[in-house]
Short mmCIF file of C-alpha atoms in Angstrom, two decimals:
data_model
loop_
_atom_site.label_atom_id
_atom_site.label_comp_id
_atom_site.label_asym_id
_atom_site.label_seq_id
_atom_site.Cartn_x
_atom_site.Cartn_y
_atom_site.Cartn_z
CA UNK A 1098 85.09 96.06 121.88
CA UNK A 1099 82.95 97.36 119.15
CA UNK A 1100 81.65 95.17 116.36
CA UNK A 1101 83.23 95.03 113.27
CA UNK A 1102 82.29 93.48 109.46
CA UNK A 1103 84.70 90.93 108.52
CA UNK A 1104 85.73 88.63 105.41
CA UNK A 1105 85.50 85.31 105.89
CA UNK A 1106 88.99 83.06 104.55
CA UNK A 1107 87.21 79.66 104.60
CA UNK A 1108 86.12 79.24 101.12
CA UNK A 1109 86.06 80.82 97.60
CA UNK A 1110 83.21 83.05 98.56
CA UNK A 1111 85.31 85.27 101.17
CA UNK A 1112 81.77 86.61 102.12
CA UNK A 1113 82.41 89.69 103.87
CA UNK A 1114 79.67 90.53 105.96
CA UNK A 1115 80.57 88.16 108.99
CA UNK A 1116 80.51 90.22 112.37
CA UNK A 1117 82.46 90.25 115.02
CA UNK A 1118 81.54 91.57 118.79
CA UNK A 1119 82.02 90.34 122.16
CA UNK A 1120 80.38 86.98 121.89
CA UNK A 1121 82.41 85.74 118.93
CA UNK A 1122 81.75 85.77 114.86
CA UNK A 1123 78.66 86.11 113.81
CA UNK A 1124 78.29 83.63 110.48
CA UNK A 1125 75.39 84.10 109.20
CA UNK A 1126 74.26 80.43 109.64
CA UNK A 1127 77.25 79.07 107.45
CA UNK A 1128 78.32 75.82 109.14
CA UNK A 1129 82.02 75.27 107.11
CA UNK A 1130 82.88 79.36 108.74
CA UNK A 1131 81.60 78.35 111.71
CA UNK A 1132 84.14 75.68 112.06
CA UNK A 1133 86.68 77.77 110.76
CA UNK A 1134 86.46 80.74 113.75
CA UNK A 1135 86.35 77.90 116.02
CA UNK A 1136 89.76 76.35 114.97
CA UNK A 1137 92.09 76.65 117.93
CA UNK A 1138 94.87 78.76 118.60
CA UNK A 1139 97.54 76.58 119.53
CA UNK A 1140 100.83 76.73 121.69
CA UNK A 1141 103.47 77.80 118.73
CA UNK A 1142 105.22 74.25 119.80
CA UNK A 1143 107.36 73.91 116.86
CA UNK A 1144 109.28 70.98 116.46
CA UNK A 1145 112.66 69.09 114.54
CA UNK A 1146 112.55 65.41 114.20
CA UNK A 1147 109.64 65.43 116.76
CA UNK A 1148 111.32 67.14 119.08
CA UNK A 1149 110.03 70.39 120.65
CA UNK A 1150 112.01 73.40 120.07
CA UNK A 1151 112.05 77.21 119.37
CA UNK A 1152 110.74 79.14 116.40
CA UNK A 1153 114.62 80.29 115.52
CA UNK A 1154 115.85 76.79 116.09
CA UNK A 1155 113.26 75.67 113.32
CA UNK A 1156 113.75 78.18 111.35
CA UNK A 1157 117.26 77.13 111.02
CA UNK A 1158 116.77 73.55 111.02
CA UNK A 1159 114.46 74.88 107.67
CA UNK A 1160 117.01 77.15 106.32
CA UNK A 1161 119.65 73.83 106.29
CA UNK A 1162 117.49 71.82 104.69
CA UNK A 1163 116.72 73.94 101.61
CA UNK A 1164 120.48 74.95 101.60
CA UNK A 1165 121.59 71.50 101.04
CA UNK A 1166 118.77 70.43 98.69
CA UNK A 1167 119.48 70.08 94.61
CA UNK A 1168 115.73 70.64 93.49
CA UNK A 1169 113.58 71.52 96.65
CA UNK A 1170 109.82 71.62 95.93
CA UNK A 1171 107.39 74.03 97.88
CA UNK A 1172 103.45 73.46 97.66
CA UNK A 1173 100.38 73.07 99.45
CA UNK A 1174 100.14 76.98 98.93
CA UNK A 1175 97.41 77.47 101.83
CA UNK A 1176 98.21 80.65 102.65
CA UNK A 1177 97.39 84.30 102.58
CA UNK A 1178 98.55 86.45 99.88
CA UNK A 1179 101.55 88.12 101.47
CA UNK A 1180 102.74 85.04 102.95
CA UNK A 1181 102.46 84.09 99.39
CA UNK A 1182 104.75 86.35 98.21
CA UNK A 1183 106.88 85.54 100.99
CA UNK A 1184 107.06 81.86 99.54
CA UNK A 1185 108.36 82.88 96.43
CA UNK A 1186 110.87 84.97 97.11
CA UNK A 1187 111.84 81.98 99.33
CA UNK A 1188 111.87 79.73 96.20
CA UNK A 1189 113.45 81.79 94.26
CA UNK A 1190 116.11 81.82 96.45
CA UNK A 1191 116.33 78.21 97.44
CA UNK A 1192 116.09 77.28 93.46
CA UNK A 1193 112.55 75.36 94.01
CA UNK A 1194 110.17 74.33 91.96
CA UNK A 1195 106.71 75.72 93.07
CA UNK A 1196 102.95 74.43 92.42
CA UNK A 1197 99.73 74.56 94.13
CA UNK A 1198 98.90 70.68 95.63
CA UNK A 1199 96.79 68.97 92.98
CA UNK A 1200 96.59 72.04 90.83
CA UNK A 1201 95.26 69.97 87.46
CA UNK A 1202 91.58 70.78 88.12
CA UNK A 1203 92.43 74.46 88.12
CA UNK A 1204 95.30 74.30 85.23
CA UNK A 1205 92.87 72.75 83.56
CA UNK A 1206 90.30 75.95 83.78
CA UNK A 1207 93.57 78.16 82.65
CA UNK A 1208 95.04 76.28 79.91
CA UNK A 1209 91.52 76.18 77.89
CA UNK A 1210 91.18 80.03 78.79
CA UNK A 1211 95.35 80.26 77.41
CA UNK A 1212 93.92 78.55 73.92
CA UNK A 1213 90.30 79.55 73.69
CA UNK A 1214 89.40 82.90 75.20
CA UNK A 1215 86.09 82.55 77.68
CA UNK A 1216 83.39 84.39 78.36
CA UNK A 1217 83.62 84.15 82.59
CA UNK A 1218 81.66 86.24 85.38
CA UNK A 1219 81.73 88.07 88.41
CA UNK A 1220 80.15 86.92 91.54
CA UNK A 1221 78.37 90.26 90.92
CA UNK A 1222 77.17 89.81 87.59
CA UNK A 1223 75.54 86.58 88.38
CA UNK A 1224 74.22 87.34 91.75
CA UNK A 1225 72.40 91.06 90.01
CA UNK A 1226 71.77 89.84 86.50
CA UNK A 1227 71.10 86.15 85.73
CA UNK A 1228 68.02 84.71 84.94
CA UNK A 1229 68.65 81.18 84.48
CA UNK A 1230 71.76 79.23 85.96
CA UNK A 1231 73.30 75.82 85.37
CA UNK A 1232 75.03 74.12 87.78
CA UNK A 1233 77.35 71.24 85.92
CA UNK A 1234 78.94 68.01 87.65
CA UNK A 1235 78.24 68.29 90.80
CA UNK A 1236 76.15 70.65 93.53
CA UNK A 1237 78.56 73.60 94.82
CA UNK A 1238 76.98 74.18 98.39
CA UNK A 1239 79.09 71.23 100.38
CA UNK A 1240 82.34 73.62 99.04
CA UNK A 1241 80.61 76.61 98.84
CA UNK A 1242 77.57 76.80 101.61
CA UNK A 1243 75.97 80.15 101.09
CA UNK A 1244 76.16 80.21 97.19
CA UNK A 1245 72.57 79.71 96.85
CA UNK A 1246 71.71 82.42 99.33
CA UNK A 1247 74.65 85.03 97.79
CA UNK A 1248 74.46 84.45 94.05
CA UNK A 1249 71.08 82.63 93.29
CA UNK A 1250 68.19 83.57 95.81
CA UNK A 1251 70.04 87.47 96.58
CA UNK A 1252 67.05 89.56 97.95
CA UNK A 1253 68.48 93.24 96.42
CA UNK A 1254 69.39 92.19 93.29
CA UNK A 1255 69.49 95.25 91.28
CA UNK A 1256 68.56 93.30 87.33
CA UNK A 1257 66.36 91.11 87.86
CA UNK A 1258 62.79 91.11 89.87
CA UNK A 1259 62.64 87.35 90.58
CA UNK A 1260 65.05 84.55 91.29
CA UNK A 1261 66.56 82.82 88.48
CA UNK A 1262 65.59 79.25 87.03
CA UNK A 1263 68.31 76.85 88.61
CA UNK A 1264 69.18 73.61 86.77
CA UNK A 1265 71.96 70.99 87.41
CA UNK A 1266 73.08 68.61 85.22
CA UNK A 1267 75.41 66.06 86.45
CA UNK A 1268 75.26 62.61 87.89
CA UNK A 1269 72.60 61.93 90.78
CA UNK A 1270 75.59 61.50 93.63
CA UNK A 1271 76.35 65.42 93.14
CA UNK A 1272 72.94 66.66 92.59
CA UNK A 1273 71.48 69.51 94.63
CA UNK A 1274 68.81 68.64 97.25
CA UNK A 1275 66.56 70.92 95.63
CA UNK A 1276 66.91 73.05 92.14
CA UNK A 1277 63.48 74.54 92.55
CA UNK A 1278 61.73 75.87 90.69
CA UNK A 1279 64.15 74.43 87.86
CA UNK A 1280 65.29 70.47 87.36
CA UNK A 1281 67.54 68.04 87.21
CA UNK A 1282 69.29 66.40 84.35
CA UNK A 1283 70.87 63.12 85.50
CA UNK A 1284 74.10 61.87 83.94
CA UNK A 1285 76.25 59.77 84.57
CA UNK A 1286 79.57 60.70 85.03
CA UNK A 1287 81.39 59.18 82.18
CA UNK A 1288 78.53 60.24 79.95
CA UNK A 1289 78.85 64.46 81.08
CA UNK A 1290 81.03 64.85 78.52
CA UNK A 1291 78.67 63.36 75.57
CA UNK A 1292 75.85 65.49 77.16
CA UNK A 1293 77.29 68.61 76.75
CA UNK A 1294 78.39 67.51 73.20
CA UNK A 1295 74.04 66.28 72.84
CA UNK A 1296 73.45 70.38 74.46
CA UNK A 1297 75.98 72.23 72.09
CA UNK A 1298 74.27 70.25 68.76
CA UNK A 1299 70.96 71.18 70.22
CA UNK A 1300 71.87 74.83 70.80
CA UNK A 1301 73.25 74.88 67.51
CA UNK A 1302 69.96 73.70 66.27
CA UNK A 1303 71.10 70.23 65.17
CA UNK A 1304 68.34 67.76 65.10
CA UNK A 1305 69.98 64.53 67.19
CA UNK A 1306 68.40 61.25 68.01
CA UNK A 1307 69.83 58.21 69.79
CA UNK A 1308 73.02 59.21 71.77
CA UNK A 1309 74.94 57.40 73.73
CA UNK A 1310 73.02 54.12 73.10
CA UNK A 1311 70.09 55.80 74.20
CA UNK A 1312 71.16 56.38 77.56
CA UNK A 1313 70.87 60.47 77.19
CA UNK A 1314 68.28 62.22 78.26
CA UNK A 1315 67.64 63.99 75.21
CA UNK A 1316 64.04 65.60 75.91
CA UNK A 1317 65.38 67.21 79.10
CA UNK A 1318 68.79 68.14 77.18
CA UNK A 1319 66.66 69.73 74.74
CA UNK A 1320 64.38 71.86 77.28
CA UNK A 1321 67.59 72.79 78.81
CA UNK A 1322 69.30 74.20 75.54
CA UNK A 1323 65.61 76.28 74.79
CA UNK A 1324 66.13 77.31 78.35
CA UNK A 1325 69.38 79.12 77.88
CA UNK A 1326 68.81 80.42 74.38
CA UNK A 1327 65.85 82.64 75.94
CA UNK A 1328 67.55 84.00 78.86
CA UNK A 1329 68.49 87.63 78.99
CA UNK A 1330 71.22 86.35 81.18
CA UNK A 1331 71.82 82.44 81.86
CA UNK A 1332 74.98 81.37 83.57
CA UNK A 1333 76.47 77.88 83.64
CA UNK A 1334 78.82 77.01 86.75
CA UNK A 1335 81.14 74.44 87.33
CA UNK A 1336 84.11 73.27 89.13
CA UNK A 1337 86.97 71.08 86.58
CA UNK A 1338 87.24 68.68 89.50
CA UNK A 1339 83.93 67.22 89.41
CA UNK A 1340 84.64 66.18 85.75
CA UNK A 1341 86.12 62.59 84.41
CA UNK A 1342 90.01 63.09 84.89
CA UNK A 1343 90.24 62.13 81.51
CA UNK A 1344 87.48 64.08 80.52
CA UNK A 1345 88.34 67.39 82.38
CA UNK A 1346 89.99 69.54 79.88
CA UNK A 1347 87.67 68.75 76.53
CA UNK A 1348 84.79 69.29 78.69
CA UNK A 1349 86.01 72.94 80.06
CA UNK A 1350 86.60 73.32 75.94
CA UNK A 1351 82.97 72.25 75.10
CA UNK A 1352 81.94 74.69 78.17
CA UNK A 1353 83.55 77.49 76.23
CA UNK A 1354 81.83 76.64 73.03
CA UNK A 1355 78.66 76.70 74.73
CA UNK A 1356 79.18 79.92 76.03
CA UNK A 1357 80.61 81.31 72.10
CA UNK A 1358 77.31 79.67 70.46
CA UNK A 1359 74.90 81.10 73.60
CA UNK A 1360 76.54 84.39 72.91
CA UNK A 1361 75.17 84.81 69.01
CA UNK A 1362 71.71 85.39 70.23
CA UNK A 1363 71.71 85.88 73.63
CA UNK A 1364 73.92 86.25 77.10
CA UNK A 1365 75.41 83.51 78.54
CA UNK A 1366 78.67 83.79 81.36
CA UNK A 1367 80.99 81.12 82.74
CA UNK A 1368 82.07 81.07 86.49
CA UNK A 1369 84.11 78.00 87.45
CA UNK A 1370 84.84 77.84 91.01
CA UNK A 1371 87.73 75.85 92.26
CA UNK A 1372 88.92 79.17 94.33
CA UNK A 1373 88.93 77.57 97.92
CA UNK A 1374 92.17 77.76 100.14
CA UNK A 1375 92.99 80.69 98.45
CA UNK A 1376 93.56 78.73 95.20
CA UNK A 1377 92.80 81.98 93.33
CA UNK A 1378 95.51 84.04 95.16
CA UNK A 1379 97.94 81.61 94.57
CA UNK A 1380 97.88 81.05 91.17
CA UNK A 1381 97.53 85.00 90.72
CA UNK A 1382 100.86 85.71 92.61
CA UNK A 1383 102.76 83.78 90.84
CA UNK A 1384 101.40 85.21 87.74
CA UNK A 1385 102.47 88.72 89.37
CA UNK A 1386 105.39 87.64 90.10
CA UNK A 1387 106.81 85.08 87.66
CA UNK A 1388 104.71 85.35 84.59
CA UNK A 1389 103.47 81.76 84.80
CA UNK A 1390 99.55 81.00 87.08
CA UNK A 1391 101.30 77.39 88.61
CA UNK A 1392 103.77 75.31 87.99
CA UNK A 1393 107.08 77.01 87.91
CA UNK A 1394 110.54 76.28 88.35
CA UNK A 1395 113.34 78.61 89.88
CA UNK A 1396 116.06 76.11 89.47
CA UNK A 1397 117.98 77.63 86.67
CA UNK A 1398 117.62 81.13 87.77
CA UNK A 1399 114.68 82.43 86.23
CA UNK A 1400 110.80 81.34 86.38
CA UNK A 1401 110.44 78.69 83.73
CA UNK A 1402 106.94 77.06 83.05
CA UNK A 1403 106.21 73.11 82.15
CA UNK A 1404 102.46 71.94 83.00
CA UNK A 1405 103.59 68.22 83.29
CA UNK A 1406 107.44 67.76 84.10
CA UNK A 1407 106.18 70.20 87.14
CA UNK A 1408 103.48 68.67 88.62
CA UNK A 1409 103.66 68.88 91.89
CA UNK A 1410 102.31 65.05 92.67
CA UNK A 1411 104.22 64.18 89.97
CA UNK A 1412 107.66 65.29 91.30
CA UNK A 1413 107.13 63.29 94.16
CA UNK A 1414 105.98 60.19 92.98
CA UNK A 1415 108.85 59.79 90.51
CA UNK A 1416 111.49 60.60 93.31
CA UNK A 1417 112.68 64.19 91.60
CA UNK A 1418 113.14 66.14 94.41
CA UNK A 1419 115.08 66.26 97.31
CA UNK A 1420 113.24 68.42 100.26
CA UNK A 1421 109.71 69.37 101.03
CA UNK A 1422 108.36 72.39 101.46
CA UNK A 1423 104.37 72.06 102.60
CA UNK A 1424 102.33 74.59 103.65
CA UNK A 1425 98.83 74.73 105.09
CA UNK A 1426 97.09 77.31 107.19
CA UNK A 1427 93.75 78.09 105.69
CA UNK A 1428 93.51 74.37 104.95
CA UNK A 1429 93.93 71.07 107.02
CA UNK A 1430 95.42 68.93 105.05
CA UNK A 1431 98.72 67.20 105.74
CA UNK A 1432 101.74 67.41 103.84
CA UNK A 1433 101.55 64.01 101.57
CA UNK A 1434 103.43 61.09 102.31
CA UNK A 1435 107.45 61.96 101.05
CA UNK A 1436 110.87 59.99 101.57
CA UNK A 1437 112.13 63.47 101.21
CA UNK A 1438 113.07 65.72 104.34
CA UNK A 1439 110.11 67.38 105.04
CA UNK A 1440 109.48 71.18 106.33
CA UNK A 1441 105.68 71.74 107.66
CA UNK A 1442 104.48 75.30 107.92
CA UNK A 1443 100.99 74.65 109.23
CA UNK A 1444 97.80 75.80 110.88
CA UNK A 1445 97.94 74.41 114.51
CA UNK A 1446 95.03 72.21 114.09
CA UNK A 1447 96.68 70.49 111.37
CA UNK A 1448 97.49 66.66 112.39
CA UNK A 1449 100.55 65.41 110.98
CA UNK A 1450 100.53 61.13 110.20
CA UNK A 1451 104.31 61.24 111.05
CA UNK A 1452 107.00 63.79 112.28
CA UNK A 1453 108.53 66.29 109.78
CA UNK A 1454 112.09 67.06 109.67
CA UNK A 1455 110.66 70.51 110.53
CA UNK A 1456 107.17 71.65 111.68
CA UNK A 1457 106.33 75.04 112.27
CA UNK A 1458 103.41 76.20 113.25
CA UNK A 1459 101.66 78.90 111.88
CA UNK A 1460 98.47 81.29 112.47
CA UNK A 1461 95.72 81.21 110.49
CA UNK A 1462 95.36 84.35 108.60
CA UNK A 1463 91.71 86.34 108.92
CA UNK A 1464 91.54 84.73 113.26
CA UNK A 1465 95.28 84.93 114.52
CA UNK A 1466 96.42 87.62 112.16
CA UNK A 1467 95.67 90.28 109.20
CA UNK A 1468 96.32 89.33 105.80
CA UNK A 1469 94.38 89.50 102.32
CA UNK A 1470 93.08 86.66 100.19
CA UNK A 1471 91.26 86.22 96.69
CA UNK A 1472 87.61 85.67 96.04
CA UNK A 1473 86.92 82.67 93.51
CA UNK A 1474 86.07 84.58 90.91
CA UNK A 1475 89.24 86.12 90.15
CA UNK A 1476 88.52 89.50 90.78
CA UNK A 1477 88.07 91.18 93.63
CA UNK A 1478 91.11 90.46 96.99
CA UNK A 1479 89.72 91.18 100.17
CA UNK A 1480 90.88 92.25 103.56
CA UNK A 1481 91.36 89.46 106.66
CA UNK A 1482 91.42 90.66 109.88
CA UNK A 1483 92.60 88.99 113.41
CA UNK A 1484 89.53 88.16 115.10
CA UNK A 1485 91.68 87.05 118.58
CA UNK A 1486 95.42 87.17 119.56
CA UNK A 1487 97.35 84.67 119.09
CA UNK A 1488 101.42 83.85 119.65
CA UNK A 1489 101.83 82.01 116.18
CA UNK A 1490 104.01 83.50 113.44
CA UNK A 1491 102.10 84.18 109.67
CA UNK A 1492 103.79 82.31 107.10
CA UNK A 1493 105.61 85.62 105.69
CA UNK A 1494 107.13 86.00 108.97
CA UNK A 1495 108.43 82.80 108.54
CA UNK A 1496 109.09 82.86 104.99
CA UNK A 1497 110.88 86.29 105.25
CA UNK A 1498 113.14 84.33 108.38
CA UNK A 1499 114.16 81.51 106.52
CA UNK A 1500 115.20 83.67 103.56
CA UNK A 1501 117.13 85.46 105.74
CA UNK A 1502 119.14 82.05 107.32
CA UNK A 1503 119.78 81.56 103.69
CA UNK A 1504 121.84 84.59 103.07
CA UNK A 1505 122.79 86.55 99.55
CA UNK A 1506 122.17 84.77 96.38
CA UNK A 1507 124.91 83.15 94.90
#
């Protein structure tokens, strides 16, 4: 078999110049893809109640249990894009409500953008251009392992002639091993937010003493604002769920007005990450198809949009709805405890505490079959392709099945 170039589905990145010859996938070093092409292929042992059984058989057993459900909820969302697609025409059907699991660091990221406008980047842009980046909250790499080599230390960048100055500001648990040759700025985490209130003043000019009881570091948050007011090209990066819950969305809002003051003089971009999983591809599908990023209900016939009545976690703690529909193939997380029936469409290395009503498993897209997913950055979906054969169904094929069982709409 001659070697190919392939994308790689195992985090926001979807770095596409893995190979893939005789002796396996090639890498490139990156430990998280490395455990991803090893994930194994599984039997296709689907199950109802526990009990082993065939694919049609759980199909059906789904189909029933969405048929008799009042307010159904589908989420996880770990999938490729077309299965995807497939799960919302499924909802649509079944009259679910649909979010992404723990969506709020993301919806927090969109609802600023909804208000505010941004001024975000490309992987591209940041990788060819910038000159000085700041990473904010916490240090990317554990999520996103070959950031550094991709977007900060790329050896044919075609703007700049050197690497860029790399700082992180954030508290010391999350810090980077090594930001050389830039620093760090240690926080504490309930204090982030006042520090990038202490940065905008100082960008602004303001002359500020004091802050916080004296706890800021207000020399090095001074360097740091001189630092991006003279770069041709600074970029400040982030991810919402490294922020204070409480904190998350005013600090995304300070982020933008940053990036507005930075922009007077000089150029400064945004990129906040959060893109893992597919997270990206999920909340652009259901923008493509309903209108609405997350968070949308089919119940009364058409997509309708409510950022807090459907939360996802929210639904389920309060007891709102009646059947579970989880799904996770890129990632290995369980469906979360419910007292609801529950239907599992998952990877086959995914371990469940207890037995669903229904578990189906599923093959991963980008090993056990083709599929597309979305970078982090928004911008660019990229091609999967099956790296080994495999028995296992892709969650369209499934999807499509139990829409099928359903029959007409009403």
């Amino acid at each position: 078999m001659p070697a190919r170039v392939i994308a790689c589905p195992f985090c926001g990145l979807v770095c596409d110049d893995l190979i893939v010859g005789e002796g396996g996938v090639d890498t490139r070093g990156c430990a998280k893809a490395a455990a991803g092409f090893a994930r194994p292929s599984g039997s296709g042992e689907h199950r109802i109640g526990g009990r082993a059984v065939s694919l049609e058989k759980a199909v059906a057993a789904a189909a029933e249990i969405l048929s008799a459900a009042r307010l159904p909820l589908v989420t996880g969302l770990s999938a490729d894009l077309a299965g995807l697609r497939a799960l919302l025409a499924l909802a649509d059907r079944a009259g679910a409500i649909v979010d992404r699991w723990r969506s709020s660091a993301q919806l927090g990221n969109v609802a600023v953008m909804q208000r505010t406008g941004g001024l975000t980047a490309t992987f591209g842009e940041i990788a060819n251009r910038a000159d000085a980046v700041l990473l904010l909250g916490r240090d990317p790499t554990p999520e996103y392992p070959r950031l550094v080599e991709r977007l900060l230390r790329n050896r044919t960048a075609l703007y700049r002639n050197a690497p860029p100055w790399v700082g992180y500001l954030g508290p010391a648990a999350g810090a980077p091993a090594d930001t050389s040759p830039g620093a760090k700025i240690l926080v504490d985490a309930p204090l982030l937010l006042e520090a990038l209130g202490a940065l905008a003043a100082l960008i602004r000019g303001r002359r500020i003493t004091g802050g916080a009881g004296g706890e800021l570091p207000l020399e090095a948050l001074r360097e740091l604002a001189q630092r991006l007011g003279v770069a041709r090209y600074g970029a400040i990066v982030w991810d919402t769920a490294a922020f204070p819950a409480g904190d998350a969305a005013l600090s995304v809002e300070m982020l933008v007005h940053i990036l507005r003051m930075l922009n007077r003089e000089t150029r400064c971009v945004g990129l906040p990450l959060g893109g893992s999983d597919n997270a990206q591809g999920a909340a652009q599908a259901m923008l493509w198809q309903t209108g609405w990023p997350m968070r949308v209900s089919f119940a009364a016939g058409t997509p309708e949009h409510d950022p807090w009545r459907l939360d996802a976690e929210r639904l389920l703690e309060a007891g709102e709805t009646d059947a579970l529909l989880w799904v996770a193939v890129l990632s290995l997380s369980p469906p979360p405890a419910a007292t609801v029936p529950t239907i599992a469409l998952v990877a086959p290395d995914v371990v469940l505490p207890k037995a669903s009503a229904v578990e189906i498993r599923i093959g991963i897209p980008g090993i056990d079959h083709a599929g597309a997913v979305t970078r982090a950055d928004g911008v660019i979906t990229l091609p999967l392709a099956a790296s080994r054969a495999s028995p296992l169904p892709s969650v369209a094929a499934v999807s499509a099945a139990i829409l099928d069982r359903l029959g007409p709409a009403s």
